[in-house]
Amino acid sequence: MPNPTQQQVSHCHVMAKPSSSVCNIDCTYCFYLEKENLYPERKHNWKMSEETLELYIKQQIEAQDSDIVDFAWQGGEPTLMGLDFFKKAVAIQKQYKKHRHINNAFQTNAILLNDEWCEFFKREDFLVGVSIDGPAELHDAYRVNRAGRPTHDKVMAGIAFLKKYKVEFNTLTVVNDQNAKYPEKVYDFLVGIGSKHLQFIPLVERQSAEITADGLQLIDPDFGHQASVTPWSVSPQHYGNFLNRIFDHWITKDVGRIYVNMFDTTLATWCGQPAGLCIFSPTCGHAFALESNGDLYNCDHYVYPEHRLGNIHSQSIRELNLSDQANTFGLNKRDKLTTQCQQCDFRFACHGGCPKHRFHTSKTGQPGHNYFCEGYEAYFKHTAPYMQMMRDLIMHGRPVSEIMLHLHRQRSEIQQQAVGRNAPCPCGSGKKYKRCCG
């Protein structure tokens, strides 16, 4: 008989990796490339079979109790599967969907995109996410091909194809030790290339002193032996500063026009709504990663043998979603919060962050604290007054974009107090302040 927690779980998210960890570039910071060591027999047989594909689609539809079913395709690099694979996937979705509405999200480095791919994405209404870390000098710091050569120009060529066919796309930017130094530069570049939905993913990985028995060197937070944070990881302070400076840039000119995942999910929690990002939900455990052979793992960031739930060839996604292992993993996020987290003023918006990042110690020395805590706290404190203002606008049925007008008026009043109306305008125009910026 299912327990009460199981009865509440009526959906799940699955990130499918049909190409496994195989990719056409060799990003220095990629945590997934070494996962090939978990499946050494598949070095020459890495593609998801049509049998596994059909089983996945059928089970993913059956696992949902809602009328909307989401499919997420990632890698490695999913375009390496070839376009015919995804044409087959769409055909299978139509075969099994019945009354359901199907959404497809496709994460790619964009290098192999061409007319055929983008015509398909447009026709089948795929939402495409492009991995790009900013302008060339920042992107190419880590996102290089196997010969160590830059990839930025090829990514931009892929984006040009998306624009040509008017394919909806967003950008996913990994915030690392390099691009974190230039927040406004990164933001302006992404907006400039046409991205209206920006995702910023903070990078932190720990590297063990020795390769584990499973052949992995980038380890999970429960690893009990000697390990160190990789040099390409972003520090908590730099990540908090990165978010705050982009927020200050965004709040004055782009509210309601450009959407940043971090800002959207923070505002949602201020309005009493569920967080849009799993890392800020009270619990987790139902956003899985599917390997190309059908193995299902607790999470994309937990593809380790001890977090393998099972294989969809022997158990359905719905059964695995309701399993004790999946539920316990999700509840541990809430139940293992440090005392510092439990007493934090921003617990409602953060909930301790991603369990993958809980390898730090709290201020009182308690283990299991989030590495990014200092950066998150700085961000939540900095944005709190603005979040309150936007929440109040929503409560009064007003568009949140009105905050920009309000802030502009505030600044004008401050300037008027500091500069006489008949004094020269501080902008340097040579006019009186009252006939210029005033």
Coordinates of C-alpha atoms in Angstrom, one line a residue:
M1 CA 0.0 0.0 0.0
P2 CA 1.5 3.4 -0.9
N3 CA 2.5 5.7 1.9
P4 CA 1.0 9.2 2.1
T5 CA 4.1 10.7 0.4
Q6 CA 3.7 8.4 -2.5
Q7 CA 0.1 9.3 -3.0
Q8 CA 1.1 13.0 -3.3
V9 CA 3.6 12.3 -6.1
S10 CA 1.5 12.4 -9.3
H11 CA 4.2 13.5 -11.8
C12 CA 7.9 13.4 -12.5
H13 CA 10.4 15.0 -14.8
V14 CA 12.9 12.9 -16.8
M15 CA 16.0 14.3 -18.5
A16 CA 16.7 11.8 -21.2
K17 CA 20.3 11.3 -22.4
P18 CA 19.9 9.3 -25.6
S19 CA 23.6 9.9 -26.5
S20 CA 24.7 9.2 -23.0
S21 CA 27.9 11.2 -22.2
V22 CA 29.1 11.3 -25.8
C23 CA 29.7 14.8 -27.0
N24 CA 31.4 16.5 -30.0
I25 CA 33.2 19.0 -27.8
D26 CA 35.4 18.6 -24.7
C27 CA 34.4 21.3 -22.1
T28 CA 37.1 21.5 -19.4
Y29 CA 34.5 21.7 -16.7
C30 CA 32.0 19.1 -17.9
F31 CA 31.0 16.8 -15.1
Y32 CA 29.2 14.3 -17.4
L33 CA 32.0 13.3 -19.8
E34 CA 33.6 10.9 -17.3
K35 CA 30.3 9.0 -16.8
E36 CA 31.4 6.9 -19.7
N37 CA 33.5 5.1 -17.2
L38 CA 30.3 3.7 -15.6
Y39 CA 29.5 2.0 -19.0
P40 CA 32.8 0.9 -20.5
E41 CA 31.0 -1.7 -22.6
R42 CA 29.1 1.0 -24.4
K43 CA 32.0 2.9 -25.8
H44 CA 31.2 1.5 -29.2
N45 CA 27.4 1.1 -28.6
W46 CA 26.4 4.4 -26.9
K47 CA 23.2 5.3 -28.8
M48 CA 19.7 4.7 -27.3
S49 CA 17.9 1.9 -29.1
E50 CA 14.5 2.4 -30.7
E51 CA 13.2 -0.2 -28.2
T52 CA 14.4 1.9 -25.2
L53 CA 13.1 5.1 -26.9
E54 CA 9.6 3.7 -27.3
L55 CA 9.6 2.3 -23.8
Y56 CA 10.7 5.6 -22.4
I57 CA 8.1 7.7 -24.2
K58 CA 5.2 5.3 -23.4
Q59 CA 6.2 5.1 -19.7
Q60 CA 6.8 8.9 -19.3
I61 CA 3.3 9.6 -20.6
E62 CA 1.8 6.9 -18.3
A63 CA 3.7 8.3 -15.3
Q64 CA 2.0 11.7 -15.4
D65 CA -1.5 12.4 -13.9
S66 CA -1.7 15.7 -15.7
D67 CA -2.8 16.5 -19.3
I68 CA 0.7 18.0 -20.1
V69 CA 3.7 15.8 -20.5
D70 CA 7.2 17.2 -20.8
F71 CA 10.1 15.6 -22.5
A72 CA 13.6 16.9 -22.0
W73 CA 16.5 15.8 -24.3
Q74 CA 20.0 16.3 -23.3
G75 CA 23.5 14.7 -23.3
G76 CA 26.3 14.7 -23.9
E77 CA 25.2 16.2 -27.2
P78 CA 21.8 14.9 -28.4
T79 CA 22.2 16.1 -32.0
L80 CA 24.8 13.3 -32.4
M81 CA 21.8 10.9 -32.4
G82 CA 20.8 12.3 -35.8
L83 CA 17.6 14.0 -36.9
D84 CA 15.8 10.7 -37.8
F85 CA 16.0 9.6 -34.1
F86 CA 14.0 12.6 -33.0
K87 CA 11.5 12.3 -35.9
K88 CA 10.9 8.8 -34.7
A89 CA 10.5 10.1 -31.1
V90 CA 7.9 12.6 -32.1
A91 CA 6.0 9.9 -34.1
I92 CA 6.0 7.6 -31.0
Q93 CA 4.8 10.5 -28.8
K94 CA 1.8 11.1 -31.2
Q95 CA 1.1 7.3 -31.1
Y96 CA 0.8 7.2 -27.3
K97 CA -0.3 10.7 -26.2
K98 CA -4.1 10.2 -26.6
H99 CA -5.6 13.5 -25.2
R100 CA -2.3 14.7 -23.7
H101 CA -0.4 17.7 -24.8
I102 CA 3.3 17.0 -25.4
N103 CA 6.1 19.5 -24.8
N104 CA 9.7 18.9 -26.0
A105 CA 12.8 20.7 -24.7
F106 CA 16.1 20.2 -26.4
Q107 CA 19.5 21.2 -24.8
T108 CA 22.3 21.5 -27.3
N109 CA 25.7 23.2 -27.9
A110 CA 24.2 24.2 -31.3
I111 CA 27.3 23.3 -33.3
L112 CA 25.5 20.7 -35.6
L113 CA 22.4 22.8 -36.2
N114 CA 21.4 23.4 -39.8
D115 CA 18.4 24.0 -42.0
E116 CA 17.0 20.5 -41.5
W117 CA 17.3 20.5 -37.7
C118 CA 15.7 24.0 -37.3
E119 CA 12.9 23.3 -39.8
F120 CA 12.1 20.3 -37.7
F121 CA 12.3 22.2 -34.4
K122 CA 9.9 24.8 -35.8
R123 CA 7.5 22.4 -37.2
E124 CA 7.3 20.3 -34.0
D125 CA 7.4 23.3 -31.7
F126 CA 10.6 22.3 -29.8
L127 CA 11.9 24.7 -27.2
V128 CA 15.7 24.8 -27.7
G129 CA 18.2 25.6 -25.1
V130 CA 21.6 26.7 -26.3
S131 CA 24.7 26.3 -24.0
I132 CA 26.8 29.4 -24.3
D133 CA 28.9 31.1 -21.6
G134 CA 29.0 34.6 -23.0
P135 CA 31.1 36.4 -25.6
A136 CA 33.9 34.5 -27.4
E137 CA 36.7 35.3 -24.9
L138 CA 34.6 34.0 -22.0
H139 CA 32.9 31.1 -23.7
D140 CA 36.1 29.7 -25.2
A141 CA 37.9 29.7 -21.9
Y142 CA 36.4 26.3 -21.2
R143 CA 34.1 25.3 -24.1
V144 CA 36.6 23.9 -26.6
N145 CA 36.7 21.0 -29.0
R146 CA 38.8 17.9 -28.5
A147 CA 41.7 19.6 -30.2
G148 CA 41.5 22.4 -27.7
R149 CA 40.2 24.9 -30.3
P150 CA 37.4 27.5 -29.7
T151 CA 33.8 26.7 -30.4
H152 CA 32.1 30.1 -30.0
D153 CA 31.9 30.9 -33.8
K154 CA 30.2 27.5 -34.5
V155 CA 27.7 28.0 -31.7
M156 CA 26.8 31.4 -33.1
A157 CA 26.4 29.9 -36.5
G158 CA 23.9 27.4 -35.0
I159 CA 22.0 30.3 -33.3
A160 CA 21.8 32.0 -36.7
F161 CA 19.9 28.9 -38.0
L162 CA 17.5 29.0 -35.1
K163 CA 16.8 32.7 -35.8
K164 CA 16.3 32.0 -39.5
Y165 CA 13.5 29.6 -38.7
K166 CA 12.2 31.6 -35.8
V167 CA 12.7 28.7 -33.4
E168 CA 12.1 29.7 -29.8
F169 CA 15.4 29.3 -27.9
N170 CA 16.8 30.2 -24.5
T171 CA 20.3 30.2 -23.2
L172 CA 22.0 28.2 -20.5
T173 CA 25.2 29.8 -19.1
V174 CA 27.5 28.0 -16.8
V175 CA 28.8 30.5 -14.3
N176 CA 32.5 29.7 -13.7
D177 CA 35.5 31.3 -12.3
Q178 CA 36.1 33.3 -15.5
N179 CA 32.8 34.7 -16.7
A180 CA 31.7 35.4 -13.1
K181 CA 34.0 38.4 -13.2
Y182 CA 32.0 40.1 -16.0
P183 CA 28.3 39.8 -15.2
E184 CA 27.0 42.8 -17.2
K185 CA 29.1 41.8 -20.2
V186 CA 27.7 38.3 -20.1
Y187 CA 24.1 39.5 -19.7
D188 CA 24.3 42.2 -22.4
F189 CA 25.8 39.7 -24.8
L190 CA 23.1 37.1 -24.3
V191 CA 20.3 39.6 -24.6
G192 CA 22.1 41.0 -27.7
I193 CA 22.0 37.6 -29.5
G194 CA 18.2 37.4 -29.0
S195 CA 17.9 35.3 -25.8
K196 CA 14.8 36.4 -23.8
H197 CA 15.1 33.6 -21.3
L198 CA 18.4 33.3 -19.5
Q199 CA 19.5 30.4 -17.2
F200 CA 22.5 30.8 -15.1
I201 CA 23.9 27.6 -13.6
P202 CA 26.6 28.0 -10.9
L203 CA 29.6 25.7 -11.4
V204 CA 31.1 23.8 -8.5
E205 CA 32.6 20.4 -8.6
R206 CA 34.8 18.5 -6.2
Q207 CA 37.7 16.4 -7.4
S208 CA 38.9 13.5 -5.4
A209 CA 42.6 13.0 -4.8
E210 CA 42.4 9.6 -6.4
I211 CA 40.0 8.1 -9.0
T212 CA 37.3 6.1 -7.3
A213 CA 36.6 2.4 -7.9
D214 CA 33.9 3.4 -10.4
G215 CA 36.4 5.3 -12.4
L216 CA 35.1 8.8 -11.4
Q217 CA 37.1 11.7 -10.1
L218 CA 34.3 14.3 -9.8
I219 CA 32.5 13.1 -6.7
D220 CA 29.2 13.5 -4.9
P221 CA 28.8 15.5 -1.6
D222 CA 28.7 12.3 0.5
F223 CA 32.3 11.3 -0.6
G224 CA 34.2 10.9 2.6
H225 CA 37.8 10.9 1.4
Q226 CA 40.2 13.7 0.4
A227 CA 38.8 16.0 -2.2
S228 CA 39.1 19.7 -3.3
V229 CA 37.0 22.2 -5.2
T230 CA 38.1 22.4 -8.9
P231 CA 39.9 25.6 -10.0
W232 CA 37.2 26.3 -12.6
S233 CA 34.4 26.4 -9.9
V234 CA 32.9 29.8 -9.0
S235 CA 33.3 30.9 -5.4
P236 CA 30.1 31.7 -3.3
Q237 CA 31.1 35.4 -3.1
H238 CA 31.7 35.8 -6.8
Y239 CA 28.4 34.0 -7.6
G240 CA 26.4 36.3 -5.3
N241 CA 28.1 39.3 -6.8
F242 CA 27.4 38.0 -10.3
L243 CA 23.7 37.7 -9.5
N244 CA 23.4 41.0 -7.8
R245 CA 25.1 43.0 -10.5
I246 CA 22.9 41.4 -13.2
F247 CA 19.8 42.0 -11.1
D248 CA 20.7 45.7 -10.8
H249 CA 21.2 45.8 -14.6
W250 CA 17.9 44.0 -15.3
I251 CA 15.6 45.7 -12.8
T252 CA 16.1 49.1 -14.3
K253 CA 15.4 48.3 -18.0
D254 CA 14.3 44.7 -18.7
V255 CA 11.6 43.6 -16.3
G256 CA 8.8 42.0 -18.3
R257 CA 10.9 41.8 -21.4
I258 CA 13.8 39.5 -20.4
Y259 CA 13.3 36.6 -18.1
V260 CA 16.1 35.3 -15.8
N261 CA 15.3 31.9 -14.2
M262 CA 16.8 32.9 -10.8
F263 CA 14.8 36.1 -10.6
D264 CA 11.6 34.5 -11.7
T265 CA 11.8 31.7 -9.2
T266 CA 12.7 34.1 -6.3
L267 CA 9.6 36.3 -7.1
A268 CA 7.4 33.2 -7.2
T269 CA 8.5 32.2 -3.7
W270 CA 7.9 35.8 -2.5
C271 CA 4.3 35.5 -3.9
G272 CA 3.8 32.2 -2.0
Q273 CA 4.0 30.1 -5.2
P274 CA 6.2 27.0 -5.8
A275 CA 9.8 27.6 -6.8
G276 CA 10.4 27.3 -10.5
L277 CA 13.8 25.8 -9.9
C278 CA 14.1 22.4 -8.2
I279 CA 17.1 23.5 -6.2
F280 CA 14.9 25.9 -4.3
S281 CA 12.0 23.5 -3.6
P282 CA 11.5 22.2 -0.1
T283 CA 12.0 18.6 -1.4
C284 CA 13.2 17.0 -4.6
G285 CA 13.7 13.4 -5.8
H286 CA 11.4 13.3 -8.8
A287 CA 13.5 14.9 -11.5
F288 CA 15.4 11.9 -12.9
A289 CA 18.2 11.3 -15.4
L290 CA 17.7 8.5 -18.0
E291 CA 20.8 6.9 -19.4
S292 CA 20.7 5.6 -23.0
N293 CA 20.4 2.0 -21.9
G294 CA 17.3 2.7 -19.8
D295 CA 19.0 3.1 -16.4
L296 CA 17.2 5.7 -14.3
Y297 CA 19.0 7.8 -11.7
N298 CA 17.8 10.1 -8.8
C299 CA 19.0 13.2 -10.6
D300 CA 21.2 14.4 -13.4
H301 CA 23.8 15.5 -10.8
Y302 CA 23.6 12.1 -9.1
V303 CA 24.5 9.7 -11.8
Y304 CA 26.5 7.5 -9.4
P305 CA 26.0 3.7 -8.9
E306 CA 24.5 4.2 -5.5
H307 CA 21.8 6.5 -6.9
R308 CA 20.6 4.2 -9.7
L309 CA 16.9 3.6 -9.2
G310 CA 16.6 0.8 -11.7
N311 CA 16.1 0.2 -15.4
I312 CA 12.9 1.0 -17.3
H313 CA 13.2 -2.4 -19.1
S314 CA 12.4 -4.1 -15.8
Q315 CA 10.4 -1.4 -13.9
S316 CA 8.3 1.4 -15.2
I317 CA 9.1 5.1 -14.6
R318 CA 5.9 5.4 -12.6
E319 CA 7.0 2.5 -10.3
L320 CA 10.4 4.0 -9.8
N321 CA 9.0 7.4 -9.2
L322 CA 6.9 6.0 -6.3
S323 CA 9.8 3.9 -4.9
D324 CA 11.1 4.4 -1.4
Q325 CA 14.5 5.3 -2.8
A326 CA 13.1 8.2 -4.8
N327 CA 11.0 9.4 -2.0
T328 CA 13.7 9.2 0.6
F329 CA 16.2 11.0 -1.6
G330 CA 13.7 13.8 -2.0
L331 CA 12.7 14.1 1.6
N332 CA 16.4 14.1 2.7
K333 CA 16.6 17.6 1.1
R334 CA 14.2 18.9 3.7
D335 CA 15.0 16.7 6.7
K336 CA 18.8 17.1 6.6
L337 CA 18.9 20.9 6.7
T338 CA 21.5 22.4 8.9
T339 CA 20.4 24.4 11.9
Q340 CA 21.7 27.6 10.2
C341 CA 19.4 26.8 7.2
Q342 CA 16.4 26.1 9.4
Q343 CA 16.8 29.5 11.2
C344 CA 17.5 31.5 8.1
D345 CA 15.2 34.4 7.1
F346 CA 15.3 33.3 3.5
R347 CA 14.6 29.6 4.0
F348 CA 11.2 30.1 2.2
A349 CA 13.1 31.1 -0.9
C350 CA 16.1 28.8 -0.7
H351 CA 15.4 25.7 1.3
G352 CA 19.1 24.9 1.5
G353 CA 19.8 24.8 -2.2
C354 CA 20.8 21.8 -4.2
P355 CA 21.8 18.7 -2.2
K356 CA 24.7 18.2 -4.7
H357 CA 26.3 21.4 -3.2
R358 CA 25.9 20.5 0.5
F359 CA 29.5 19.5 1.2
H360 CA 30.3 22.7 3.2
T361 CA 30.1 23.3 6.9
S362 CA 27.8 25.9 8.6
K363 CA 28.9 28.8 10.7
T364 CA 28.7 26.5 13.8
G365 CA 30.7 23.7 12.1
Q366 CA 27.7 21.5 11.2
P367 CA 28.4 19.4 8.0
G368 CA 26.0 19.2 5.1
H369 CA 25.7 22.9 4.5
N370 CA 25.4 24.4 1.0
Y371 CA 28.7 25.6 -0.5
F372 CA 26.9 28.6 -2.1
C373 CA 25.2 29.8 1.1
E374 CA 27.1 33.0 1.4
G375 CA 26.4 34.0 -2.2
Y376 CA 22.7 33.1 -1.9
E377 CA 22.3 35.1 1.3
A378 CA 23.9 38.1 -0.3
Y379 CA 21.6 37.8 -3.3
F380 CA 18.4 37.3 -1.3
K381 CA 19.2 40.2 1.0
H382 CA 20.0 42.5 -2.0
T383 CA 16.9 41.7 -4.0
A384 CA 14.4 41.6 -1.0
P385 CA 13.2 45.2 -1.3
Y386 CA 12.6 44.9 -5.0
M387 CA 10.9 41.5 -4.7
Q388 CA 8.5 43.0 -2.1
M389 CA 7.7 45.8 -4.5
M390 CA 7.0 43.5 -7.4
R391 CA 4.9 41.2 -5.1
D392 CA 2.8 44.2 -4.1
L393 CA 2.3 45.2 -7.8
I394 CA 1.1 41.7 -8.6
M395 CA -1.3 41.7 -5.6
H396 CA -2.8 45.0 -6.9
G397 CA -3.2 43.6 -10.4
R398 CA -0.4 45.7 -11.8
P399 CA 2.3 44.5 -14.2
V400 CA 5.7 44.0 -12.5
S401 CA 7.3 46.1 -15.2
E402 CA 5.9 49.2 -13.4
I403 CA 8.8 48.8 -10.9
M404 CA 11.1 50.3 -13.5
L405 CA 9.0 53.5 -13.6
H406 CA 8.9 53.6 -9.8
L407 CA 12.7 53.2 -9.5
H408 CA 13.2 55.9 -12.2
R409 CA 11.0 58.3 -10.2
Q410 CA 12.9 57.5 -7.0
R411 CA 16.3 58.3 -8.7
S412 CA 14.9 61.5 -10.1
E413 CA 13.7 62.7 -6.7
I414 CA 17.1 61.9 -5.2
Q415 CA 18.9 63.8 -8.1
Q416 CA 16.6 66.8 -7.7
Q417 CA 17.4 67.0 -4.0
A418 CA 21.1 66.8 -4.8
V419 CA 21.1 69.1 -7.9
G420 CA 19.2 72.4 -8.1
R421 CA 16.7 72.7 -10.9
N422 CA 18.6 75.6 -12.4
A423 CA 22.1 74.1 -12.0
P424 CA 24.0 72.6 -14.9
C425 CA 22.7 69.0 -15.6
P426 CA 25.2 66.4 -14.2
C427 CA 25.0 64.5 -17.4
G428 CA 27.3 67.1 -19.1
S429 CA 24.8 68.3 -21.7
G430 CA 25.4 71.9 -20.9
K431 CA 21.7 72.5 -20.3
K432 CA 20.0 73.3 -17.0
Y433 CA 19.0 70.3 -15.0
K434 CA 15.3 71.2 -15.2
R435 CA 15.4 71.2 -19.0
C436 CA 17.5 68.0 -19.3
C437 CA 17.5 64.9 -17.1
G438 CA 15.2 66.6 -14.6

